[in-house]
Amino acid sequence: MKHFYKFLSVVALVAVSLTGCVKEQSSFSPDDVPGRATIIGSYHYDAGQGYDYDDESYIRYIKPLANHTVYALVDNSTLKTGSKGYTVYETTTDKHGEFKISVPVTLTGTTVKVYAKTFLGKRQEVVGVEDNEPIFENPDVVYKAAEKTYSLKADDIVFHDAICTVNTGDEREETETYPYTWTFTVKVGEGVYHKVSNYSYQVLYNNAEDVNVLATVDGHKYGATTNAKGIAKFVIPATEKVGSTKAVIEIKPYLEENFTHLYFQGSSVATSILEKGTYEMYDGGSNTVPSISQSLTFVEFSNTDPNINVNMVFIPFDGIANSGGYNIYTWINDYHNYGPQN
């Protein structure tokens, strides 16, 4: 976390009567409680996705939530037995989205709920791809961060960082929000030939870097670009901490200028260069496909994120039949090791 040295110096104490699910404010004064706890934190919001046309890669916009009201609701019954209602403290984030607030607490523990105001804003979303470049829209959305409840004692310091996410439905309503996120990855491999010696070679999948991946989840599209390990990471809005969904993965065919094909002449490995073709998504059999789909399950405690493997194979412009022995059936398994041939 950044250093918190630019906080507003005034924290407003608002003693009000709250209706609905919040109990009526009593006459109890929290100033009678000598102990104090401090909440330090920051709020950011997920402003959607963009595209770096120089690097030809997707980017995610996480922006600080500046000049925004943050509330701390202190449960009076945990300050003094028999007291009712909540005392509301509030402060405002600075330009970095950071805040600091002090609340009264006891030595044995006081219940404090922290949250930020729900707000309307814009969010850039991927809606499709044309000529291998993304198409974006900027709809109005409702931003909300999940509330967090703490049990604080005198002299406690707690760090509260949160990201406001949105309702991404086609019919957006303030009552339907997505306060959680789910994370999954897509691992992309490119089929290649690797010469082991003059008498053997391997057929395997290398990590595919800088490949744009489009994922459709519950009717909404998200873009990400693979890193040096061939992994594209997706962080999507969710209504619950845990659950299941299905993702449809698309990778548009992309150009390969020269492809190295290895084969045997007698017992020795020979090389031919296939000029110009495309890498395309492969179904693991005899066909290339425009997309693949896979179910994903998200659990609350896990050391790994759900992953989808996607393999790409080379298709020459001249066609498989004119490729000098190169055959798509080569890629049926993820890994082959070929030894001397008679």
GROMACS .gro file of C-alpha atoms in nm:
model
  342
    1MET     CA    1   0.000   0.000   0.000
    2LYS     CA    2   0.115   0.354  -0.062
    3HIS     CA    3   0.210   0.581   0.228
    4PHE     CA    4  -0.090   0.763   0.363
    5TYR     CA    5   0.029   1.120   0.412
    6LYS     CA    6  -0.233   1.317   0.221
    7PHE     CA    7  -0.549   1.251   0.414
    8LEU     CA    8  -0.823   1.498   0.490
    9SER     CA    9  -0.769   1.619   0.843
   10VAL     CA   10  -1.135   1.640   0.939
   11VAL     CA   11  -1.352   1.336   0.993
   12ALA     CA   12  -1.717   1.424   1.034
   13LEU     CA   13  -1.918   1.260   1.306
   14VAL     CA   14  -2.277   1.229   1.197
   15ALA     CA   15  -2.529   1.123   1.458
   16VAL     CA   16  -2.848   1.048   1.269
   17SER     CA   17  -3.156   0.829   1.289
   18LEU     CA   18  -3.131   0.553   1.028
   19THR     CA   19  -3.436   0.374   0.897
   20GLY     CA   20  -3.486   0.035   0.733
   21CYS     CA   21  -3.250  -0.234   0.853
   22VAL     CA   22  -3.050   0.008   1.075
   23LYS     CA   23  -3.171   0.055   1.431
   24GLU     CA   24  -3.284   0.387   1.573
   25GLN     CA   25  -3.007   0.608   1.711
   26SER     CA   26  -3.007   0.629   2.092
   27SER     CA   27  -2.902   0.918   2.314
   28PHE     CA   28  -2.575   0.745   2.398
   29SER     CA   29  -2.268   0.956   2.314
   30PRO     CA   30  -1.968   0.770   2.169
   31ASP     CA   31  -1.747   1.049   2.302
   32ASP     CA   32  -1.783   0.882   2.643
   33VAL     CA   33  -1.565   0.596   2.515
   34PRO     CA   34  -1.193   0.680   2.550
   35GLY     CA   35  -1.055   0.409   2.319
   36ARG     CA   36  -0.991   0.468   1.950
   37ALA     CA   37  -0.913   0.248   1.650
   38THR     CA   38  -0.789   0.367   1.312
   39ILE     CA   39  -0.899   0.244   0.970
   40ILE     CA   40  -0.657   0.320   0.686
   41GLY     CA   41  -0.728   0.219   0.331
   42SER     CA   42  -0.807   0.297  -0.029
   43TYR     CA   43  -1.083   0.258  -0.283
   44HIS     CA   44  -1.036   0.196  -0.654
   45TYR     CA   45  -1.284   0.110  -0.925
   46ASP     CA   46  -1.275  -0.119  -1.225
   47ALA     CA   47  -1.318   0.119  -1.520
   48GLY     CA   48  -1.316  -0.167  -1.771
   49GLN     CA   49  -1.078  -0.256  -2.048
   50GLY     CA   50  -0.873  -0.081  -2.310
   51TYR     CA   51  -0.639  -0.179  -2.589
   52ASP     CA   52  -0.279  -0.071  -2.647
   53TYR     CA   53  -0.261  -0.043  -3.024
   54ASP     CA   54   0.119  -0.009  -3.018
   55ASP     CA   55   0.171  -0.330  -2.820
   56GLU     CA   56  -0.146  -0.489  -2.962
   57SER     CA   57  -0.253  -0.606  -2.618
   58TYR     CA   58  -0.548  -0.565  -2.382
   59ILE     CA   59  -0.514  -0.358  -2.068
   60ARG     CA   60  -0.736  -0.326  -1.761
   61TYR     CA   61  -0.818   0.013  -1.611
   62ILE     CA   62  -0.813   0.018  -1.229
   63LYS     CA   63  -0.851   0.382  -1.122
   64PRO     CA   64  -0.844   0.550  -0.778
   65LEU     CA   65  -1.183   0.652  -0.645
   66ALA     CA   66  -1.105   1.015  -0.563
   67ASN     CA   67  -1.316   1.258  -0.356
   68HIS     CA   68  -1.561   0.987  -0.257
   69THR     CA   69  -1.742   0.939   0.073
   70VAL     CA   70  -1.645   0.646   0.296
   71TYR     CA   71  -1.859   0.547   0.594
   72ALA     CA   72  -1.780   0.369   0.920
   73LEU     CA   73  -2.088   0.250   1.113
   74VAL     CA   74  -2.016   0.183   1.481
   75ASP     CA   75  -2.259  -0.049   1.657
   76ASN     CA   76  -2.347   0.136   1.978
   77SER     CA   77  -2.449  -0.185   2.155
   78THR     CA   78  -2.086  -0.300   2.136
   79LEU     CA   79  -1.970   0.028   2.286
   80LYS     CA   80  -2.202   0.024   2.586
   81THR     CA   81  -2.442  -0.246   2.700
   82GLY     CA   82  -2.804  -0.144   2.645
   83SER     CA   83  -2.723   0.124   2.388
   84LYS     CA   84  -2.904   0.110   2.055
   85GLY     CA   85  -2.848   0.209   1.697
   86TYR     CA   86  -2.536   0.300   1.503
   87THR     CA   87  -2.317   0.607   1.504
   88VAL     CA   88  -2.205   0.703   1.154
   89TYR     CA   89  -1.860   0.840   1.088
   90GLU     CA   90  -1.758   0.956   0.744
   91THR     CA   91  -1.458   1.089   0.557
   92THR     CA   92  -1.360   1.154   0.195
   93THR     CA   93  -1.091   0.987  -0.014
   94ASP     CA   94  -0.805   1.198  -0.148
   95LYS     CA   95  -0.693   1.212  -0.513
   96HIS     CA   96  -0.521   0.875  -0.474
   97GLY     CA   97  -0.839   0.712  -0.347
   98GLU     CA   98  -0.688   0.685   0.002
   99PHE     CA   99  -0.854   0.759   0.335
  100LYS     CA  100  -0.805   0.746   0.711
  101ILE     CA  101  -1.074   0.744   0.978
  102SER     CA  102  -1.076   0.710   1.357
  103VAL     CA  103  -1.366   0.551   1.550
  104PRO     CA  104  -1.442   0.492   1.921
  105VAL     CA  105  -1.392   0.134   2.042
  106THR     CA  106  -1.366  -0.055   2.370
  107LEU     CA  107  -1.088  -0.270   2.511
  108THR     CA  108  -1.294  -0.585   2.455
  109GLY     CA  109  -1.401  -0.516   2.096
  110THR     CA  110  -1.647  -0.302   1.897
  111THR     CA  111  -1.826  -0.390   1.573
  112VAL     CA  112  -1.755  -0.146   1.288
  113LYS     CA  113  -1.888  -0.173   0.933
  114VAL     CA  114  -1.695   0.007   0.655
  115TYR     CA  115  -1.828   0.084   0.308
  116ALA     CA  116  -1.828   0.343   0.031
  117LYS     CA  117  -2.125   0.504  -0.139
  118THR     CA  118  -2.269   0.329  -0.443
  119PHE     CA  119  -2.234   0.549  -0.752
  120LEU     CA  120  -2.314   0.569  -1.123
  121GLY     CA  121  -2.035   0.583  -1.379
  122LYS     CA  122  -1.902   0.469  -1.717
  123ARG     CA  123  -1.720   0.145  -1.789
  124GLN     CA  124  -1.549   0.049  -2.115
  125GLU     CA  125  -1.637  -0.303  -2.228
  126VAL     CA  126  -1.536  -0.527  -2.518
  127VAL     CA  127  -1.836  -0.614  -2.737
  128GLY     CA  128  -1.662  -0.778  -3.031
  129VAL     CA  129  -1.361  -0.797  -3.261
  130GLU     CA  130  -1.331  -0.663  -3.616
  131ASP     CA  131  -1.019  -0.693  -3.833
  132ASN     CA  132  -0.841  -0.840  -3.527
  133GLU     CA  133  -0.904  -0.523  -3.326
  134PRO     CA  134  -1.154  -0.491  -3.038
  135ILE     CA  135  -1.479  -0.299  -3.053
  136PHE     CA  136  -1.570  -0.114  -2.731
  137GLU     CA  137  -1.878   0.037  -2.574
  138ASN     CA  138  -1.901   0.269  -2.272
  139PRO     CA  139  -2.233   0.195  -2.097
  140ASP     CA  140  -2.361   0.350  -1.775
  141VAL     CA  141  -2.301   0.116  -1.482
  142VAL     CA  142  -2.361   0.100  -1.107
  143TYR     CA  143  -2.042   0.072  -0.901
  144LYS     CA  144  -2.041  -0.088  -0.558
  145ALA     CA  145  -1.781  -0.230  -0.320
  146ALA     CA  146  -1.863  -0.513  -0.082
  147GLU     CA  147  -1.912  -0.400   0.279
  148LYS     CA  148  -1.662  -0.523   0.534
  149THR     CA  149  -1.729  -0.568   0.907
  150TYR     CA  150  -1.449  -0.554   1.165
  151SER     CA  151  -1.426  -0.624   1.538
  152LEU     CA  152  -1.187  -0.357   1.663
  153LYS     CA  153  -1.026  -0.295   1.999
  154ALA     CA  154  -0.860   0.015   2.143
  155ASP     CA  155  -0.541   0.115   1.957
  156ASP     CA  156  -0.609  -0.126   1.667
  157ILE     CA  157  -0.506  -0.024   1.317
  158VAL     CA  158  -0.674  -0.201   1.027
  159PHE     CA  159  -0.604  -0.169   0.654
  160HIS     CA  160  -0.911  -0.164   0.434
  161ASP     CA  161  -0.854  -0.178   0.056
  162ALA     CA  162  -1.135  -0.241  -0.188
  163ILE     CA  163  -1.218  -0.231  -0.559
  164CYS     CA  164  -1.564  -0.121  -0.669
  165THR     CA  165  -1.704  -0.349  -0.936
  166VAL     CA  166  -2.022  -0.322  -1.137
  167ASN     CA  167  -2.345  -0.471  -1.259
  168THR     CA  168  -2.269  -0.581  -1.617
  169GLY     CA  169  -2.621  -0.688  -1.714
  170ASP     CA  170  -2.784  -0.562  -2.032
  171GLU     CA  171  -3.065  -0.415  -1.820
  172ARG     CA  172  -2.874  -0.237  -1.546
  173GLU     CA  173  -3.055  -0.175  -1.219
  174GLU     CA  174  -2.915  -0.018  -0.905
  175THR     CA  175  -3.041  -0.315  -0.703
  176GLU     CA  176  -2.834  -0.564  -0.904
  177THR     CA  177  -2.463  -0.523  -0.845
  178TYR     CA  178  -2.151  -0.738  -0.878
  179PRO     CA  179  -1.943  -0.676  -0.563
  180TYR     CA  180  -1.709  -0.975  -0.616
  181THR     CA  181  -1.467  -1.090  -0.884
  182TRP     CA  182  -1.373  -1.430  -1.025
  183THR     CA  183  -1.030  -1.495  -1.172
  184PHE     CA  184  -0.940  -1.757  -1.431
  185THR     CA  185  -0.660  -1.808  -1.682
  186VAL     CA  186  -0.625  -1.926  -2.039
  187LYS     CA  187  -0.301  -2.107  -2.129
  188VAL     CA  188  -0.217  -2.083  -2.500
  189GLY     CA  189   0.036  -2.310  -2.674
  190GLU     CA  190   0.171  -2.303  -3.030
  191GLY     CA  191   0.248  -2.633  -3.197
  192VAL     CA  192   0.615  -2.649  -3.301
  193TYR     CA  193   0.877  -2.901  -3.411
  194HIS     CA  194   1.189  -2.921  -3.196
  195LYS     CA  195   1.505  -3.095  -3.317
  196VAL     CA  196   1.664  -3.307  -3.044
  197SER     CA  197   1.945  -3.457  -3.250
  198ASN     CA  198   2.020  -3.560  -3.607
  199TYR     CA  199   1.814  -3.869  -3.540
  200SER     CA  200   1.518  -3.748  -3.335
  201TYR     CA  201   1.281  -3.457  -3.291
  202GLN     CA  202   0.987  -3.356  -3.073
  203VAL     CA  203   0.643  -3.221  -3.153
  204LEU     CA  204   0.517  -3.006  -2.868
  205TYR     CA  205   0.341  -2.683  -2.771
  206ASN     CA  206   0.544  -2.376  -2.685
  207ASN     CA  207   0.414  -2.088  -2.472
  208ALA     CA  208   0.241  -1.840  -2.704
  209GLU     CA  209   0.325  -1.484  -2.600
  210ASP     CA  210   0.134  -1.165  -2.698
  211VAL     CA  211  -0.173  -1.351  -2.821
  212ASN     CA  212  -0.508  -1.174  -2.777
  213VAL     CA  213  -0.772  -1.393  -2.615
  214LEU     CA  214  -1.144  -1.315  -2.604
  215ALA     CA  215  -1.361  -1.482  -2.336
  216THR     CA  216  -1.740  -1.473  -2.334
  217VAL     CA  217  -1.896  -1.540  -1.993
  218ASP     CA  218  -2.270  -1.513  -1.930
  219GLY     CA  219  -2.310  -1.323  -2.255
  220HIS     CA  220  -2.039  -1.064  -2.181
  221LYS     CA  221  -1.701  -1.039  -2.351
  222TYR     CA  222  -1.362  -0.983  -2.187
  223GLY     CA  223  -1.020  -0.949  -2.348
  224ALA     CA  224  -0.674  -1.037  -2.222
  225THR     CA  225  -0.327  -1.086  -2.374
  226THR     CA  226  -0.093  -1.375  -2.298
  227ASN     CA  227   0.233  -1.315  -2.110
  228ALA     CA  228   0.571  -1.480  -2.164
  229LYS     CA  229   0.434  -1.801  -2.011
  230GLY     CA  230   0.147  -1.808  -2.259
  231ILE     CA  231  -0.106  -1.719  -1.989
  232ALA     CA  232  -0.391  -1.469  -2.029
  233LYS     CA  233  -0.551  -1.369  -1.698
  234PHE     CA  234  -0.917  -1.273  -1.668
  235VAL     CA  235  -1.078  -1.097  -1.372
  236ILE     CA  236  -1.455  -1.076  -1.420
  237PRO     CA  237  -1.741  -0.933  -1.208
  238ALA     CA  238  -1.941  -1.181  -0.998
  239THR     CA  239  -2.247  -1.168  -0.775
  240GLU     CA  240  -2.116  -1.429  -0.532
  241LYS     CA  241  -1.779  -1.533  -0.387
  242VAL     CA  242  -1.821  -1.890  -0.514
  243GLY     CA  243  -2.004  -2.047  -0.806
  244SER     CA  244  -1.982  -2.199  -1.153
  245THR     CA  245  -2.010  -2.067  -1.507
  246LYS     CA  246  -1.908  -2.150  -1.863
  247ALA     CA  247  -1.650  -1.959  -2.066
  248VAL     CA  248  -1.632  -1.955  -2.447
  249ILE     CA  249  -1.277  -1.882  -2.565
  250GLU     CA  250  -1.193  -1.729  -2.904
  251ILE     CA  251  -0.854  -1.659  -3.057
  252LYS     CA  252  -0.857  -1.516  -3.406
  253PRO     CA  253  -0.614  -1.679  -3.656
  254TYR     CA  254  -0.283  -1.493  -3.666
  255LEU     CA  255  -0.006  -1.483  -3.925
  256GLU     CA  256   0.309  -1.694  -3.917
  257GLU     CA  257   0.565  -1.597  -4.184
  258ASN     CA  258   0.778  -1.913  -4.171
  259PHE     CA  259   0.709  -2.247  -4.010
  260THR     CA  260   0.976  -2.511  -3.954
  261HIS     CA  261   0.861  -2.864  -4.041
  262LEU     CA  262   1.082  -3.159  -3.940
  263TYR     CA  263   1.061  -3.503  -4.098
  264PHE     CA  264   1.278  -3.807  -4.164
  265GLN     CA  265   1.489  -3.879  -4.468
  266GLY     CA  266   1.588  -4.236  -4.397
  267SER     CA  267   1.697  -4.232  -4.034
  268SER     CA  268   1.805  -3.865  -4.029
  269VAL     CA  269   1.600  -3.557  -3.943
  270ALA     CA  270   1.541  -3.324  -4.237
  271THR     CA  271   1.399  -2.971  -4.238
  272SER     CA  272   1.156  -2.790  -4.466
  273ILE     CA  273   1.031  -2.434  -4.428
  274LEU     CA  274   0.663  -2.374  -4.495
  275GLU     CA  275   0.619  -2.011  -4.595
  276LYS     CA  276   0.321  -1.813  -4.473
  277GLY     CA  277   0.024  -1.950  -4.292
  278THR     CA  278  -0.181  -1.894  -3.981
  279TYR     CA  279  -0.199  -2.036  -3.632
  280GLU     CA  280  -0.555  -2.147  -3.557
  281MET     CA  281  -0.739  -2.298  -3.261
  282TYR     CA  282  -0.728  -2.676  -3.266
  283ASP     CA  283  -0.985  -2.925  -3.135
  284GLY     CA  284  -0.732  -3.201  -3.063
  285GLY     CA  285  -0.847  -3.417  -3.353
  286SER     CA  286  -0.853  -3.332  -3.721
  287ASN     CA  287  -1.008  -2.985  -3.724
  288THR     CA  288  -0.940  -2.624  -3.641
  289VAL     CA  289  -1.226  -2.445  -3.464
  290PRO     CA  290  -1.337  -2.082  -3.411
  291SER     CA  291  -1.387  -2.129  -3.035
  292ILE     CA  292  -1.389  -2.373  -2.745
  293SER     CA  293  -1.600  -2.377  -2.430
  294GLN     CA  294  -1.531  -2.505  -2.081
  295SER     CA  295  -1.707  -2.500  -1.745
  296LEU     CA  296  -1.535  -2.318  -1.459
  297THR     CA  297  -1.586  -2.359  -1.084
  298PHE     CA  298  -1.477  -2.093  -0.836
  299VAL     CA  299  -1.421  -2.170  -0.467
  300GLU     CA  300  -1.348  -1.935  -0.180
  301PHE     CA  301  -1.013  -2.078  -0.073
  302SER     CA  302  -0.783  -2.205  -0.348
  303ASN     CA  303  -0.414  -2.174  -0.429
  304THR     CA  304  -0.479  -2.187  -0.804
  305ASP     CA  305  -0.724  -2.024  -1.042
  306PRO     CA  306  -0.934  -2.228  -1.287
  307ASN     CA  307  -0.749  -2.268  -1.619
  308ILE     CA  308  -0.845  -2.339  -1.979
  309ASN     CA  309  -0.583  -2.483  -2.216
  310VAL     CA  310  -0.596  -2.373  -2.580
  311ASN     CA  311  -0.369  -2.520  -2.846
  312MET     CA  312  -0.291  -2.344  -3.173
  313VAL     CA  313  -0.164  -2.528  -3.482
  314PHE     CA  314  -0.010  -2.403  -3.803
  315ILE     CA  315  -0.217  -2.410  -4.123
  316PRO     CA  316  -0.021  -2.322  -4.441
  317PHE     CA  317  -0.183  -2.088  -4.694
  318ASP     CA  318  -0.118  -2.347  -4.964
  319GLY     CA  319  -0.317  -2.604  -4.770
  320ILE     CA  320  -0.225  -2.924  -4.587
  321ALA     CA  321  -0.225  -3.128  -4.908
  322ASN     CA  322   0.060  -2.921  -5.056
  323SER     CA  323   0.273  -2.899  -4.741
  324GLY     CA  324   0.533  -3.164  -4.823
  325GLY     CA  325   0.421  -3.422  -4.569
  326TYR     CA  326   0.314  -3.187  -4.289
  327ASN     CA  327  -0.011  -3.318  -4.139
  328ILE     CA  328  -0.254  -3.178  -3.884
  329TYR     CA  329  -0.281  -3.524  -3.725
  330THR     CA  330   0.070  -3.459  -3.591
  331TRP     CA  331  -0.089  -3.256  -3.311
  332ILE     CA  332  -0.344  -3.508  -3.182
  333ASN     CA  333  -0.141  -3.552  -2.863
  334ASP     CA  334   0.019  -3.268  -2.668
  335TYR     CA  335   0.363  -3.421  -2.697
  336HIS     CA  336   0.539  -3.662  -2.932
  337ASN     CA  337   0.897  -3.780  -2.938
  338TYR     CA  338   1.010  -3.927  -3.270
  339GLY     CA  339   1.319  -4.145  -3.297
  340PRO     CA  340   1.509  -4.293  -3.595
  341GLN     CA  341   1.297  -4.416  -3.885
  342ASN     CA  342   1.390  -4.704  -4.117
   0.00000   0.00000   0.00000
